[in-house]
CSV table of C-alpha atoms in Angstrom, one decimal:
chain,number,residue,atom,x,y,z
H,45,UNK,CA,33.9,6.2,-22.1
H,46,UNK,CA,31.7,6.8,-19.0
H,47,UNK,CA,29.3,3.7,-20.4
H,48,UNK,CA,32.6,1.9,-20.7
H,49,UNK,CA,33.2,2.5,-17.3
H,50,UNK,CA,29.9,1.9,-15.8
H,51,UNK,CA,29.5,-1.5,-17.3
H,52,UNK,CA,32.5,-2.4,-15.4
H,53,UNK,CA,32.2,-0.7,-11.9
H,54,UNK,CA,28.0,-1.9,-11.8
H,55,UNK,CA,28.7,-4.9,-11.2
H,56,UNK,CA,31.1,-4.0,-8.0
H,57,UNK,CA,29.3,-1.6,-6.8
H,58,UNK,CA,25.9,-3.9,-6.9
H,59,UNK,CA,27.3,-6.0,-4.4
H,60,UNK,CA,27.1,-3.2,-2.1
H,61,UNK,CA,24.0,-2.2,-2.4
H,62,UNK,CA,21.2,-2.2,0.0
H,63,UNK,CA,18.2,-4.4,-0.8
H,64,UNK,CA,16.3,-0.8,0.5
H,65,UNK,CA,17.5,1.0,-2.6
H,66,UNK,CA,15.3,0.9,-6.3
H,67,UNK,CA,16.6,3.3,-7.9
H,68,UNK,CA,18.7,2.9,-11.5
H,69,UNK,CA,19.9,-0.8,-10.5
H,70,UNK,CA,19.6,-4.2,-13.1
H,71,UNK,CA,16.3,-6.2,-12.2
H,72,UNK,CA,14.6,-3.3,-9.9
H,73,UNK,CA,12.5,-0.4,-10.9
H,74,UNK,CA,10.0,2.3,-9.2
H,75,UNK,CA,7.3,0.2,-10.1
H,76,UNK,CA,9.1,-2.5,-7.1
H,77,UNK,CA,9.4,0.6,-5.3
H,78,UNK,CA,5.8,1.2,-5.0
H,79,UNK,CA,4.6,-2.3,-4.5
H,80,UNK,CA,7.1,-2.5,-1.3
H,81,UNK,CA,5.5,0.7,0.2
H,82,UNK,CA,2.3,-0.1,-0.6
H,83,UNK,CA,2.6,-3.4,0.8
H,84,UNK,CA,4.5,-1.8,3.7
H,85,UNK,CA,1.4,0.5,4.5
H,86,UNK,CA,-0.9,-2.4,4.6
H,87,UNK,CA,1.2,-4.6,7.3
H,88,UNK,CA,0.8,-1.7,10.0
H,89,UNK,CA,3.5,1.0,8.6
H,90,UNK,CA,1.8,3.7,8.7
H,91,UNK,CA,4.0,6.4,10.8
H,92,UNK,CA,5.7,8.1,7.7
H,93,UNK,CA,8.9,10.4,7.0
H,94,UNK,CA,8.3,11.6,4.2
H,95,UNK,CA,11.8,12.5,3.3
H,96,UNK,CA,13.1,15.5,0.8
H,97,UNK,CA,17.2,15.9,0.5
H,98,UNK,CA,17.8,19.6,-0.6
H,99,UNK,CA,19.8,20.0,-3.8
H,100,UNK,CA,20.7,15.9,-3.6
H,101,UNK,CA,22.9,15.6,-7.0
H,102,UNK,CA,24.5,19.2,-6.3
H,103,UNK,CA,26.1,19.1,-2.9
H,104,UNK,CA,27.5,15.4,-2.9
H,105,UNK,CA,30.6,15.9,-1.4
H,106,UNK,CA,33.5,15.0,-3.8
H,107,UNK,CA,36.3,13.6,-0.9
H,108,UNK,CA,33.8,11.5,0.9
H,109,UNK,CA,32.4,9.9,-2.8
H,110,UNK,CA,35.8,9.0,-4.0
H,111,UNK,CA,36.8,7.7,-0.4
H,112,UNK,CA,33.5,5.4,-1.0
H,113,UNK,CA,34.8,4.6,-4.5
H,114,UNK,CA,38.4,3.6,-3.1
H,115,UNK,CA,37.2,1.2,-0.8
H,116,UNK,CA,36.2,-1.2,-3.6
H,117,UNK,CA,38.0,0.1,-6.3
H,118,UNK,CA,42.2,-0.2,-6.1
H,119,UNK,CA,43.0,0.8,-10.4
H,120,UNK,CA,44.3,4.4,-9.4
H,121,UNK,CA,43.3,5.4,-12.9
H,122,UNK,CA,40.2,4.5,-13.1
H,123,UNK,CA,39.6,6.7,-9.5
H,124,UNK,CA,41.0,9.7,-11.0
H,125,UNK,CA,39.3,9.5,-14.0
H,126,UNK,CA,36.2,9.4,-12.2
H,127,UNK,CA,37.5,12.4,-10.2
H,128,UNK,CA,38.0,14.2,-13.6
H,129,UNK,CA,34.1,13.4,-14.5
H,130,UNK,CA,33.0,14.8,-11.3
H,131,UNK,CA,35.1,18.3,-11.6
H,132,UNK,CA,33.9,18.7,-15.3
H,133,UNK,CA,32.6,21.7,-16.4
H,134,UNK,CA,28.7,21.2,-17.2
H,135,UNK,CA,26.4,24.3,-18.8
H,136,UNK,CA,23.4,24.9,-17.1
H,137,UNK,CA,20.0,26.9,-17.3
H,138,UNK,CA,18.4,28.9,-15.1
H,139,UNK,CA,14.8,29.6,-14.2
H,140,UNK,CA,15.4,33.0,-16.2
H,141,UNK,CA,16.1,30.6,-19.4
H,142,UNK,CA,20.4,32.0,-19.2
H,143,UNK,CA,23.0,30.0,-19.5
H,144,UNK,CA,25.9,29.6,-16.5
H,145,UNK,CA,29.0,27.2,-16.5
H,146,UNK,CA,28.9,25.0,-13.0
H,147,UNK,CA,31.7,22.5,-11.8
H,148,UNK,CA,34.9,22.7,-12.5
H,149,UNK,CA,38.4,21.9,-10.7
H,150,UNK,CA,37.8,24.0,-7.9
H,151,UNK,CA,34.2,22.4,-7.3
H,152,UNK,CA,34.3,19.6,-4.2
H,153,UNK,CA,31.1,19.2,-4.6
H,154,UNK,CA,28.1,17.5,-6.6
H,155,UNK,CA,27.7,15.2,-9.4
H,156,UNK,CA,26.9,16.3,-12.7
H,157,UNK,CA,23.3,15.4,-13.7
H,158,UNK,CA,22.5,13.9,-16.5
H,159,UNK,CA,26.2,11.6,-17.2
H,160,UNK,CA,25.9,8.2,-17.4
H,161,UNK,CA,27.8,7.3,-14.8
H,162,UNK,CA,26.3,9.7,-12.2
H,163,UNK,CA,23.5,7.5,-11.1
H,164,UNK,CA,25.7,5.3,-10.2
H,165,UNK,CA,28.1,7.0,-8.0
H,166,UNK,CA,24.8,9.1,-6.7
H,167,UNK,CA,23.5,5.6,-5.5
H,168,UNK,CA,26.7,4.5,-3.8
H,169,UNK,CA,27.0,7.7,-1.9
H,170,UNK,CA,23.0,7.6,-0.6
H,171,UNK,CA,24.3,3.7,0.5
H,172,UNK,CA,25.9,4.9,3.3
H,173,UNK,CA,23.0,6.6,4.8
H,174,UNK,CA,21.1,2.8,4.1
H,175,UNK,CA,24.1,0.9,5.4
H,176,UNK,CA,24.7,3.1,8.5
H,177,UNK,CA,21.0,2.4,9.3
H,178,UNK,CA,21.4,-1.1,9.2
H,179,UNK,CA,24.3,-1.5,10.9
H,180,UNK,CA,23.2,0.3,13.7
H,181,UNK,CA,20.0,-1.8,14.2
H,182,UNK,CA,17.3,1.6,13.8
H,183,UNK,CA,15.0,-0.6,11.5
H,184,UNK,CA,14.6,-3.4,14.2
H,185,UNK,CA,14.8,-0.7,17.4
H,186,UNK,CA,12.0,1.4,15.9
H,187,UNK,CA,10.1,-1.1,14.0
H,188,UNK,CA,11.1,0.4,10.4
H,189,UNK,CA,11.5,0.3,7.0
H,190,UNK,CA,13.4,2.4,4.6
H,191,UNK,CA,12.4,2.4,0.7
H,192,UNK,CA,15.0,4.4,-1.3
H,193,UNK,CA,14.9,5.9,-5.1
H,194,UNK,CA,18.2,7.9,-6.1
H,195,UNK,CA,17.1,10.8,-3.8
H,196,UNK,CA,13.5,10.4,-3.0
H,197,UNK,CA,13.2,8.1,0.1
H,198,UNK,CA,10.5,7.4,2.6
H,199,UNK,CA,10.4,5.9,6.2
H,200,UNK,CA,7.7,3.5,7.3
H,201,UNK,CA,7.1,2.7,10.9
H,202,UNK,CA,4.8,1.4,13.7
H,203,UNK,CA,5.3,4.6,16.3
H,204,UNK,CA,8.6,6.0,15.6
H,205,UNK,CA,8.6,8.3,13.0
H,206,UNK,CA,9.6,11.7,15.2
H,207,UNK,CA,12.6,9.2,16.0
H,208,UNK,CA,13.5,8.4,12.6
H,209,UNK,CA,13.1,11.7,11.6
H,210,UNK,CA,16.0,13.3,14.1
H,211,UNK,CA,18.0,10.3,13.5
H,212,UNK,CA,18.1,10.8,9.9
H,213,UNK,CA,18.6,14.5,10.4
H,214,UNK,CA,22.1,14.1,12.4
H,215,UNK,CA,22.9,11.2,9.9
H,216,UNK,CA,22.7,13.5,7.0
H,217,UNK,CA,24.2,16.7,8.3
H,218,UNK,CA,27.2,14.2,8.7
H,219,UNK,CA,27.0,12.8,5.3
H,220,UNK,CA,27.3,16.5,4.0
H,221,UNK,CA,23.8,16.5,3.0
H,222,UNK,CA,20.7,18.8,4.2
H,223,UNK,CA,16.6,17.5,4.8
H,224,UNK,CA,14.9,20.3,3.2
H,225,UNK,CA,13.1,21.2,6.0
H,226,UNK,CA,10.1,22.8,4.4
H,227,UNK,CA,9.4,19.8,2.1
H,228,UNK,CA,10.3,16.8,4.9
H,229,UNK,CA,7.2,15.8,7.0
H,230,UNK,CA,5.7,13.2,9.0
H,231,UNK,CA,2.7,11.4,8.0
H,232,UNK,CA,-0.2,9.3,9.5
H,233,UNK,CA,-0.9,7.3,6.4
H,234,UNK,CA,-4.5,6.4,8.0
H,235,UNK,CA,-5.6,9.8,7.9
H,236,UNK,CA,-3.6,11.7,5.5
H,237,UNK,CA,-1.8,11.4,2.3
H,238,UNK,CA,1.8,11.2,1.0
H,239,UNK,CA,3.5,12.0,-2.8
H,240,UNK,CA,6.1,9.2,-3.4
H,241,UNK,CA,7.1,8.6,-7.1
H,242,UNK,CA,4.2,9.8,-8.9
H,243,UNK,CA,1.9,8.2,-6.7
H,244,UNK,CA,-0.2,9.3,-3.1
H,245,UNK,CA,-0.3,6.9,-0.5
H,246,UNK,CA,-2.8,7.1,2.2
H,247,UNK,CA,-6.5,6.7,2.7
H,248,UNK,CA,-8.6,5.6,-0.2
H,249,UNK,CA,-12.9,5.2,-0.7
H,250,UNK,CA,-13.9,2.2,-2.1
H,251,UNK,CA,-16.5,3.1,-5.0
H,252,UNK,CA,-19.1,0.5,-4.6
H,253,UNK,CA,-18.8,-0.1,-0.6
H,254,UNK,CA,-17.8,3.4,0.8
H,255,UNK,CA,-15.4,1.9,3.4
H,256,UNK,CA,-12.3,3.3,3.6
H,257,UNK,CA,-8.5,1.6,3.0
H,258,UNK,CA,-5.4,2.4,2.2
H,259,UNK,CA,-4.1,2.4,-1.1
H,260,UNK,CA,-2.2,4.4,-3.7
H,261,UNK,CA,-2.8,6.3,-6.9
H,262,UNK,CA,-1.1,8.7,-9.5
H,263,UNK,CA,-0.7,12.0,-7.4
H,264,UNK,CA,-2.7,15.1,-8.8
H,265,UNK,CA,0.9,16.4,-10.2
H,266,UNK,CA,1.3,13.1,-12.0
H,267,UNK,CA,-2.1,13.4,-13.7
H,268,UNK,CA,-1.4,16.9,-14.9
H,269,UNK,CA,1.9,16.3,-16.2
H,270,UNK,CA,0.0,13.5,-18.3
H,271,UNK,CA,-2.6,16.1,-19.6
H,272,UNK,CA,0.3,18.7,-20.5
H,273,UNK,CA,1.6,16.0,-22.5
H,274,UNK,CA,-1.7,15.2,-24.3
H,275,UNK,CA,-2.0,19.2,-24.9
H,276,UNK,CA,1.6,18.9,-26.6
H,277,UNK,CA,0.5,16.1,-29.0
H,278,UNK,CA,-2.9,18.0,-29.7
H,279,UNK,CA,-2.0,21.2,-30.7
H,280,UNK,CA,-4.2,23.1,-33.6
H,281,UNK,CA,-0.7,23.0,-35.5
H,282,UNK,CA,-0.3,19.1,-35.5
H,283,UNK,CA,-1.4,18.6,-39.2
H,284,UNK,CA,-0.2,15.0,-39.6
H,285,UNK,CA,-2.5,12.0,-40.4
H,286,UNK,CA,-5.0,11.4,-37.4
H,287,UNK,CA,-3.3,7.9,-37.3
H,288,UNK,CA,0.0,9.5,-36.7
H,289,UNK,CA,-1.2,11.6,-33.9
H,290,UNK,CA,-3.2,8.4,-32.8
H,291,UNK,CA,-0.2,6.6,-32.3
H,292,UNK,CA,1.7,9.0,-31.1
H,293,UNK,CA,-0.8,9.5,-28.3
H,294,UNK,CA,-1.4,5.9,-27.5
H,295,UNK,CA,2.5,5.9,-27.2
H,296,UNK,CA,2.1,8.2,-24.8
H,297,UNK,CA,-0.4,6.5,-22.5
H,298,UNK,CA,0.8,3.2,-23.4
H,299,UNK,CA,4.1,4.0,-21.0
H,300,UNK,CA,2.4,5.9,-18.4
H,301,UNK,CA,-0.3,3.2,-17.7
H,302,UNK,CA,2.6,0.8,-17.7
H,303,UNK,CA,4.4,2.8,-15.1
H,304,UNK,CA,0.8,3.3,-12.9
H,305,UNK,CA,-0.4,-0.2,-13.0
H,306,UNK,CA,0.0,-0.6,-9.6
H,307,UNK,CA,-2.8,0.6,-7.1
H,308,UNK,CA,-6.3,2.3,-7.6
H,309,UNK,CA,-7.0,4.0,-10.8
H,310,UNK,CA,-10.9,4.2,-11.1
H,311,UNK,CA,-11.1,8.1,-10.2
H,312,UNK,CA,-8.1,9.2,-11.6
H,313,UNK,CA,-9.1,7.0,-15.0
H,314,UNK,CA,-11.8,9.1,-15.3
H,315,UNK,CA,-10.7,12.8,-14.9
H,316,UNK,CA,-8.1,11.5,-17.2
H,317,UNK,CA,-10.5,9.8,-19.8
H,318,UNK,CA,-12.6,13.1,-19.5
H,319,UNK,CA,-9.7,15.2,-20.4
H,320,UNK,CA,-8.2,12.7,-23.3
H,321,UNK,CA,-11.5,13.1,-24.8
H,322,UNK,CA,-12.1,16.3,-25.0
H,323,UNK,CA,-8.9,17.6,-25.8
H,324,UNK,CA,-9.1,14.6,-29.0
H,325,UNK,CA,-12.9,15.9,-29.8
H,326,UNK,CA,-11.7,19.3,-30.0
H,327,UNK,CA,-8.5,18.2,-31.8
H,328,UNK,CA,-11.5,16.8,-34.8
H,329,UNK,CA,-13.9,19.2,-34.8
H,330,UNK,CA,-10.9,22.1,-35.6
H,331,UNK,CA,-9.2,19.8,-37.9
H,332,UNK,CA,-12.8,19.3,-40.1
H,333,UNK,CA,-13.9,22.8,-39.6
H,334,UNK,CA,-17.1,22.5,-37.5
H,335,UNK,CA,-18.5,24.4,-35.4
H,336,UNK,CA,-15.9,24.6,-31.7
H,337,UNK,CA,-18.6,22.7,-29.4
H,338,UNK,CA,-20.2,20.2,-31.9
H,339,UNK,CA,-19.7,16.8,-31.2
H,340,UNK,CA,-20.7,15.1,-35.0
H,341,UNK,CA,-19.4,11.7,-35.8
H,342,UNK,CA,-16.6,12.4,-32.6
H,343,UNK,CA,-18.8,10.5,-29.5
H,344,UNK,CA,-17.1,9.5,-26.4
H,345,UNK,CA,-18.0,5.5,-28.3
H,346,UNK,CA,-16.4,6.6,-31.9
H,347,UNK,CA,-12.9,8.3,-30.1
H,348,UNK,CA,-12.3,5.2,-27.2
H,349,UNK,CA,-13.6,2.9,-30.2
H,350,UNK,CA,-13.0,3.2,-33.9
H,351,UNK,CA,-10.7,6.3,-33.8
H,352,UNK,CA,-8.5,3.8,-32.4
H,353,UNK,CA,-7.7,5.4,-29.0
H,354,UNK,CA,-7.5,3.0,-25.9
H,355,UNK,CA,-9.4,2.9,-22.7
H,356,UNK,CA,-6.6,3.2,-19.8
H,357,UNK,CA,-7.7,-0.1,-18.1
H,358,UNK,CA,-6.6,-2.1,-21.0
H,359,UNK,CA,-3.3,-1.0,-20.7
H,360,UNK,CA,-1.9,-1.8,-17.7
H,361,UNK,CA,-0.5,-5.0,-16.4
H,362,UNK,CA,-2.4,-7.4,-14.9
H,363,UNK,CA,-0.1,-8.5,-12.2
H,364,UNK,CA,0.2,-5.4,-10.7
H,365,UNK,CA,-1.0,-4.8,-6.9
H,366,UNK,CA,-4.0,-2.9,-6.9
């Protein structure tokens, strides 16, 4: 029923939008997302809030959401159906692997993660912080940008981050929201590094010339999330075919090379390439009972060529920035 419902209140809601937000909306994607800060950086945007809302998805307030809801939405039952979605019960699990029960009709707060529909509603709420700042003229005052995924948002300006920063502070204290202070910074992209979607913006070396830019590339968490997920597929107790577990790895890197296409790859393709290889060497050599360190018919040439498993350059798209 949510789907049901989301196919119809998309297309109102879409209107709405702000051209600022990426996240879980037809035709735009993170990918987008990254190109426009990247692209943002290189103009002169370097004075960054880098932006963390505490507990986003769980502290939505439920009166302010459905009064967004009402404003383009008059079908009385379809607004207190979506009130029953957001007061639902919903199981979770906590660090110490027990179960509680959260929600509920006395909850006024949060959306449950994880429904269909509560991207959606998530995005329209987080439009009000975007709209506010439009209609009140901050991105021409202060020379700013705002690029927006579900929760995750940054701020790119030409002096007046500290600004932004305050303003968006008041703003979300407001909204019923709260900047994790601990997590929220400000940046000088020409000196220093931000995470944003997977990726960390900042300064760059060029290989060949040793000058210095700015650029992006798959933050270190990224990276080891990728070689956690290579350690899942080569575990000792994998026994299918190697061209199952081929596939299934090239799967694997097939979609996270598609997702990190933009920017610059070369060191981070080869810590990755380093690791891929030896974790699929060692995945052989136990598999055909030789000795743990041997290399045998398993070269760096045999695994990235007739074993079947790809270099990373190959996969990505071409028209990505870099």
């Amino acid at each position: 029923m949510q789907t049901a419902a989301k196919l119809v209140l998309e297309p109102i809601f879409e209107a709405d939008l702000d051209p600022a937000a990426f996240g879980y909306r037809p035709k735009r994607s993170g990918g987008q997302a990254i190109q426009q800060v990247l692209a943002l950086l290189r103009q002169g945007y370097t004075d960054v809030v880098d932006a963390d809302l505490s507990k986003y998805f769980d502290t939505i307030p439920h009166t302010e959401l459905m009064g967004s809801m009402a404003r383009r939405i008059v079908d009385a039952n379809m607004l207190r159906l979506i009130k029953q979605w957001l007061k639902a019960p919903v199981e979770t699990t906590g660090k110490d692997g027990g179960t509680r029960m959260a929600g509920g009709k006395a909850n006024k707060m949060g959306v449950p993660q994880g429904g269909v529909i509560s991207p959606l509603v998530a995005n329209l709420y987080m439009n009000r912080f975007l709209k506010y700042w439009r209609q009140s003229g901050k991105g021409g005052a202060w020379d700013a940008h705002i690029i927006n995924y579900a929760d995750d948002f940054v701020i790119l300006s030409r002096g007046y981050a500290v600004e932004a920063l305050a303003w968006t502070d008041r703003v979300m204290t407001r909204l019923g929201l709260t900047l994790n202070r601990t997590k929220t910074r400000l940046c000088d992209a020409r000196s220093e590094r931000f995470d944003f979607l997977g990726y960390s913006f900042g300064p760059h070396c060029h290989r060949q010339q040793g000058r210095w830019f700015i650029g992006a590339s798959p933050s270190n968490k990224s990276v080891q999330r990728l070689k956690d997920k290579v350690g899942a597929v080569l575990v000792p107790g994998n026994k299918g075919p190697w061209g199952e577990v081929r596939d299934t790895l090239n799967c694997l890197l097939q979609g996270w090379c598609g997702y990190f296409s933009p920017g610059t790859h070369y060191v981070t393709d080869r810590v990755v390439e380093a690791h891929l290889y030896d974790r699929v060497r060692n995945f052989l050599v136990r598999r055909h009972k030789m000795p743990p360190r041997s290399i045998g018919p398993f070269s760096m040439e045999a695994v990235f060529g007739e074993l079947g498993v790809p270099r990373l350059r190959h996969l990505r798209r071409k028209d990505a920035m870099s």
